[in-house]
mmCIF file of C-alpha atoms in Angstrom:
data_model
loop_
_atom_site.group_PDB
_atom_site.id
_atom_site.type_symbol
_atom_site.label_atom_id
_atom_site.label_comp_id
_atom_site.label_asym_id
_atom_site.label_seq_id
_atom_site.Cartn_x
_atom_site.Cartn_y
_atom_site.Cartn_z
ATOM 1 C CA LYS A 27 4.999 -30.075 11.474
ATOM 2 C CA VAL A 28 5.914 -29.862 15.136
ATOM 3 C CA LEU A 29 4.323 -26.430 15.639
ATOM 4 C CA SER A 30 0.923 -28.131 14.138
ATOM 5 C CA LYS A 31 0.863 -31.168 16.583
ATOM 6 C CA LYS A 32 -1.613 -30.434 19.395
ATOM 7 C CA LYS A 33 0.336 -32.766 21.802
ATOM 8 C CA GLU A 34 3.556 -31.351 21.637
ATOM 9 C CA PRO A 35 4.900 -29.565 24.602
ATOM 10 C CA THR A 36 4.118 -25.739 24.969
ATOM 11 C CA SER A 37 7.779 -24.724 25.840
ATOM 12 C CA ILE A 38 8.491 -27.020 22.613
ATOM 13 C CA LYS A 39 6.416 -24.807 20.659
ATOM 14 C CA VAL A 40 7.705 -21.644 22.137
ATOM 15 C CA LYS A 41 11.140 -22.506 21.401
ATOM 16 C CA LEU A 42 10.560 -23.352 17.857
ATOM 17 C CA LEU A 43 8.741 -19.961 17.356
ATOM 18 C CA ARG A 44 11.549 -18.188 18.896
ATOM 19 C CA ALA A 45 13.808 -19.815 16.494
ATOM 20 C CA LEU A 46 11.396 -18.552 13.764
ATOM 21 C CA GLU A 47 11.987 -15.095 15.337
ATOM 22 C CA GLU A 48 15.740 -15.317 14.790
ATOM 23 C CA LEU A 49 15.334 -16.346 11.139
ATOM 24 C CA GLN A 50 12.677 -14.385 10.091
ATOM 25 C CA LEU A 51 11.771 -16.784 7.229
ATOM 26 C CA VAL A 52 8.742 -15.438 4.540
ATOM 27 C CA GLU A 53 7.964 -19.164 4.339
ATOM 28 C CA ALA A 54 7.353 -19.206 7.679
ATOM 29 C CA LEU A 55 4.508 -16.740 8.043
ATOM 30 C CA PRO A 56 1.535 -19.250 7.314
ATOM 31 C CA VAL A 57 2.883 -21.375 10.300
ATOM 32 C CA ILE A 58 3.150 -18.722 12.777
ATOM 33 C CA ILE A 59 -0.463 -17.589 11.960
ATOM 34 C CA GLU A 60 -1.984 -21.009 12.223
ATOM 35 C CA ARG A 61 -0.399 -20.650 15.808
ATOM 36 C CA PHE A 62 -2.654 -17.877 16.670
ATOM 37 C CA HIS A 63 -5.579 -20.567 17.015
ATOM 38 C CA ASP A 64 -3.490 -22.668 19.470
ATOM 39 C CA ASP A 65 -5.596 -23.453 22.773
ATOM 40 C CA ARG A 66 -2.412 -22.029 24.876
ATOM 41 C CA THR A 67 -2.028 -18.741 25.638
ATOM 42 C CA ARG A 68 1.896 -19.179 26.110
ATOM 43 C CA VAL A 69 1.961 -20.447 22.021
ATOM 44 C CA ARG A 70 -0.274 -17.439 20.893
ATOM 45 C CA GLU A 71 1.848 -14.899 22.413
ATOM 46 C CA ALA A 72 4.944 -16.605 21.186
ATOM 47 C CA ALA A 73 3.248 -16.284 17.742
ATOM 48 C CA LEU A 74 2.488 -12.602 18.134
ATOM 49 C CA VAL A 75 6.165 -11.813 19.601
ATOM 50 C CA THR A 76 7.480 -13.701 16.461
ATOM 51 C CA LEU A 77 6.083 -11.817 14.202
ATOM 52 C CA LEU A 78 6.235 -8.175 15.999
ATOM 53 C CA SER A 79 9.959 -8.979 15.739
ATOM 54 C CA TYR A 80 10.122 -9.228 11.892
ATOM 55 C CA LYS A 81 12.093 -5.925 10.728
ATOM 56 C CA ASP A 82 10.824 -5.885 7.372
ATOM 57 C CA LEU A 83 7.010 -7.224 7.834
ATOM 58 C CA GLN A 84 5.490 -4.530 5.937
ATOM 59 C CA SER A 85 7.373 -5.065 2.978
ATOM 60 C CA ILE A 86 7.411 -8.668 3.141
ATOM 61 C CA LEU A 87 3.571 -9.048 3.259
ATOM 62 C CA ALA A 88 3.467 -5.972 0.134
ATOM 63 C CA LYS A 89 5.068 -8.788 -1.696
ATOM 64 C CA ASN A 90 2.545 -11.558 -0.116
ATOM 65 C CA LEU A 91 -0.824 -10.127 -0.492
ATOM 66 C CA ALA A 92 -2.704 -13.484 0.378
ATOM 67 C CA VAL A 93 -0.642 -13.980 3.301
ATOM 68 C CA GLU A 94 -1.185 -10.402 4.312
ATOM 69 C CA TYR A 95 -5.140 -11.081 4.311
ATOM 70 C CA ASP A 96 -4.761 -14.282 5.824
ATOM 71 C CA LEU A 97 -2.794 -12.348 8.739
ATOM 72 C CA VAL A 98 -5.094 -9.593 9.010
ATOM 73 C CA SER A 99 -8.060 -11.950 9.036
ATOM 74 C CA ALA A 100 -6.480 -14.239 11.769
ATOM 75 C CA LEU A 101 -5.496 -11.016 13.764
ATOM 76 C CA ARG A 102 -9.092 -9.765 13.698
ATOM 77 C CA LEU A 103 -10.497 -12.865 14.520
ATOM 78 C CA MET A 104 -7.976 -13.645 17.287
ATOM 79 C CA TYR A 105 -8.647 -10.202 18.680
ATOM 80 C CA LYS A 106 -12.385 -11.057 19.037
ATOM 81 C CA ARG A 107 -11.966 -14.223 20.399
ATOM 82 C CA GLU A 108 -8.849 -13.242 22.899
ATOM 83 C CA LEU A 109 -9.396 -12.925 26.686
ATOM 84 C CA SER A 110 -5.995 -11.867 27.520
ATOM 85 C CA ASN A 111 -5.735 -8.047 27.691
ATOM 86 C CA ASP A 112 -1.682 -8.243 27.233
ATOM 87 C CA LEU A 113 -2.342 -10.255 23.980
ATOM 88 C CA ARG A 114 -5.175 -8.048 22.802
ATOM 89 C CA VAL A 115 -2.298 -4.975 23.131
ATOM 90 C CA LYS A 116 0.143 -7.204 21.038
ATOM 91 C CA ILE A 117 -2.597 -7.660 18.132
ATOM 92 C CA LEU A 118 -2.907 -4.203 18.238
ATOM 93 C CA ARG A 119 0.821 -3.223 17.920
ATOM 94 C CA LEU A 120 1.105 -5.894 15.135
ATOM 95 C CA LEU A 121 -2.060 -4.723 13.140
ATOM 96 C CA SER A 122 -0.471 -1.082 13.611
ATOM 97 C CA LYS A 123 2.694 -2.254 11.718
ATOM 98 C CA ILE A 124 0.850 -3.718 8.689
ATOM 99 C CA SER A 125 -0.636 -0.749 6.751
ATOM 100 C CA THR A 126 -3.550 -2.008 4.937
ATOM 101 C CA ILE A 127 -7.480 -0.330 4.835
ATOM 102 C CA TYR A 128 -8.319 -3.996 6.412
ATOM 103 C CA THR A 129 -6.245 -2.992 9.308
ATOM 104 C CA VAL A 130 -7.290 0.856 9.639
ATOM 105 C CA ASP A 131 -10.904 -0.422 9.587
ATOM 106 C CA PHE A 132 -10.368 -2.745 12.091
ATOM 107 C CA LEU A 133 -8.608 -0.810 14.282
ATOM 108 C CA LEU A 134 -11.118 2.243 13.908
ATOM 109 C CA ASP A 135 -13.909 -0.319 14.859
ATOM 110 C CA VAL A 136 -11.903 -1.430 17.728
ATOM 111 C CA LEU A 137 -11.711 2.307 18.913
ATOM 112 C CA LYS A 138 -15.388 3.118 18.334
ATOM 113 C CA HIS A 139 -16.643 0.063 20.365
ATOM 114 C CA SER A 140 -13.582 -0.155 23.124
ATOM 115 C CA LYS A 141 -13.608 1.803 26.698
ATOM 116 C CA GLY A 142 -10.631 2.894 28.855
ATOM 117 C CA ASN A 143 -7.439 1.328 28.436
ATOM 118 C CA MET A 144 -8.024 -0.460 25.522
ATOM 119 C CA ARG A 145 -9.088 2.715 23.738
ATOM 120 C CA ALA A 146 -5.975 4.003 24.682
ATOM 121 C CA ASP A 147 -4.250 1.102 22.985
ATOM 122 C CA VAL A 148 -6.078 1.404 19.895
ATOM 123 C CA ILE A 149 -5.077 5.400 19.800
ATOM 124 C CA TYR A 150 -1.445 4.533 20.219
ATOM 125 C CA ALA A 151 -1.654 2.001 17.439
ATOM 126 C CA LEU A 152 -3.312 4.431 15.213
ATOM 127 C CA GLY A 153 -0.584 6.957 15.556
ATOM 128 C CA SER A 154 1.560 4.759 13.622
ATOM 129 C CA TYR A 155 -0.266 5.817 10.366
ATOM 130 C CA SER A 156 0.708 8.717 8.563
ATOM 131 C CA ASP A 157 -2.944 9.599 7.327
ATOM 132 C CA PRO A 158 -4.361 13.079 8.069
ATOM 133 C CA SER A 159 -7.640 11.883 8.758
ATOM 134 C CA ILE A 160 -6.665 9.758 11.289
ATOM 135 C CA ALA A 161 -4.998 12.465 13.167
ATOM 136 C CA ASN A 162 -8.399 14.136 13.159
ATOM 137 C CA ILE A 163 -9.730 11.239 14.527
ATOM 138 C CA ILE A 164 -7.302 10.976 17.539
ATOM 139 C CA ARG A 165 -7.247 14.685 18.345
ATOM 140 C CA PRO A 166 -10.265 14.778 20.356
ATOM 141 C CA PHE A 167 -8.724 12.096 22.555
ATOM 142 C CA LEU A 168 -6.449 14.884 23.780
ATOM 143 C CA HIS A 169 -9.384 16.227 25.740
ATOM 144 C CA SER A 170 -10.431 12.581 26.947
ATOM 145 C CA THR A 171 -11.170 12.035 30.704
ATOM 146 C CA ASN A 172 -9.361 8.998 30.701
ATOM 147 C CA SER A 173 -5.210 9.997 31.168
ATOM 148 C CA ARG A 174 -4.194 7.131 29.516
ATOM 149 C CA GLN A 175 -6.241 8.101 26.445
ATOM 150 C CA ARG A 176 -4.759 11.764 26.679
ATOM 151 C CA THR A 177 -1.414 10.526 26.628
ATOM 152 C CA SER A 178 -1.607 7.954 23.590
ATOM 153 C CA ALA A 179 -3.330 11.041 22.005
ATOM 154 C CA ALA A 180 -0.657 13.029 22.584
ATOM 155 C CA ILE A 181 1.702 10.527 21.793
ATOM 156 C CA SER A 182 0.170 9.898 18.369
ATOM 157 C CA LEU A 183 -0.248 13.090 17.411
ATOM 158 C CA GLY A 184 3.138 14.065 18.247
ATOM 159 C CA ARG A 185 4.460 11.990 15.515
ATOM 160 C CA TYR A 186 2.545 13.373 13.189
ATOM 161 C CA GLY A 187 4.027 17.107 13.400
ATOM 162 C CA GLY A 188 1.894 19.974 13.092
ATOM 163 C CA PHE A 189 -0.142 19.436 16.446
ATOM 164 C CA ASN A 190 3.024 20.763 18.756
ATOM 165 C CA ASP A 191 0.478 23.156 20.417
ATOM 166 C CA ASP A 192 -2.284 20.775 21.263
ATOM 167 C CA VAL A 193 0.492 18.357 22.481
ATOM 168 C CA ASN A 194 2.073 20.611 24.883
ATOM 169 C CA SER A 195 -1.048 21.502 26.090
ATOM 170 C CA VAL A 196 -1.768 18.020 27.203
ATOM 171 C CA VAL A 197 1.868 17.698 28.423
ATOM 172 C CA ALA A 198 1.802 21.147 30.215
ATOM 173 C CA GLY A 199 -1.604 19.931 31.865
ATOM 174 C CA PHE A 200 0.003 16.627 33.141
ATOM 175 C CA LEU A 201 3.060 18.820 34.854
ATOM 176 C CA ARG A 202 0.585 21.068 36.598
ATOM 177 C CA SER A 203 -1.223 17.806 38.249
#
């Protein structure tokens, strides 16, 4: 209830979210997700950090599909509304820990419409999926003019294996420059 009160001090909400981070309760997920809509950046960030700390989030969500759907929907909405790039990166990281078609669809849409460093963060997030078709989407970014995008693509493809020559070529290019 305390987390839901609008007038509750930010510091109290952040401390409660940190406590939930330690407890990692499945029952707390809906309450944490609600904090994505808080007016205060620190509270939204604490909610993201709390969920990023859940060790078995993917398996928890696999057993709670309605919560997973609510989480992905809330993260998609939060990403579109969020002004803080730091929080947007955390949203992408959290989405990459959730392996659903809704998440991949969203990440691919963000990839298509983003630029610069934000695109690099999406490329990095997509590297979490072990799907060869996603690797084929990432591969062209090895030749991007943006060094962060090239780096993210190399790291992501390095997770897949089978792209060692491409990744080594990018790394060698960085070493020469």
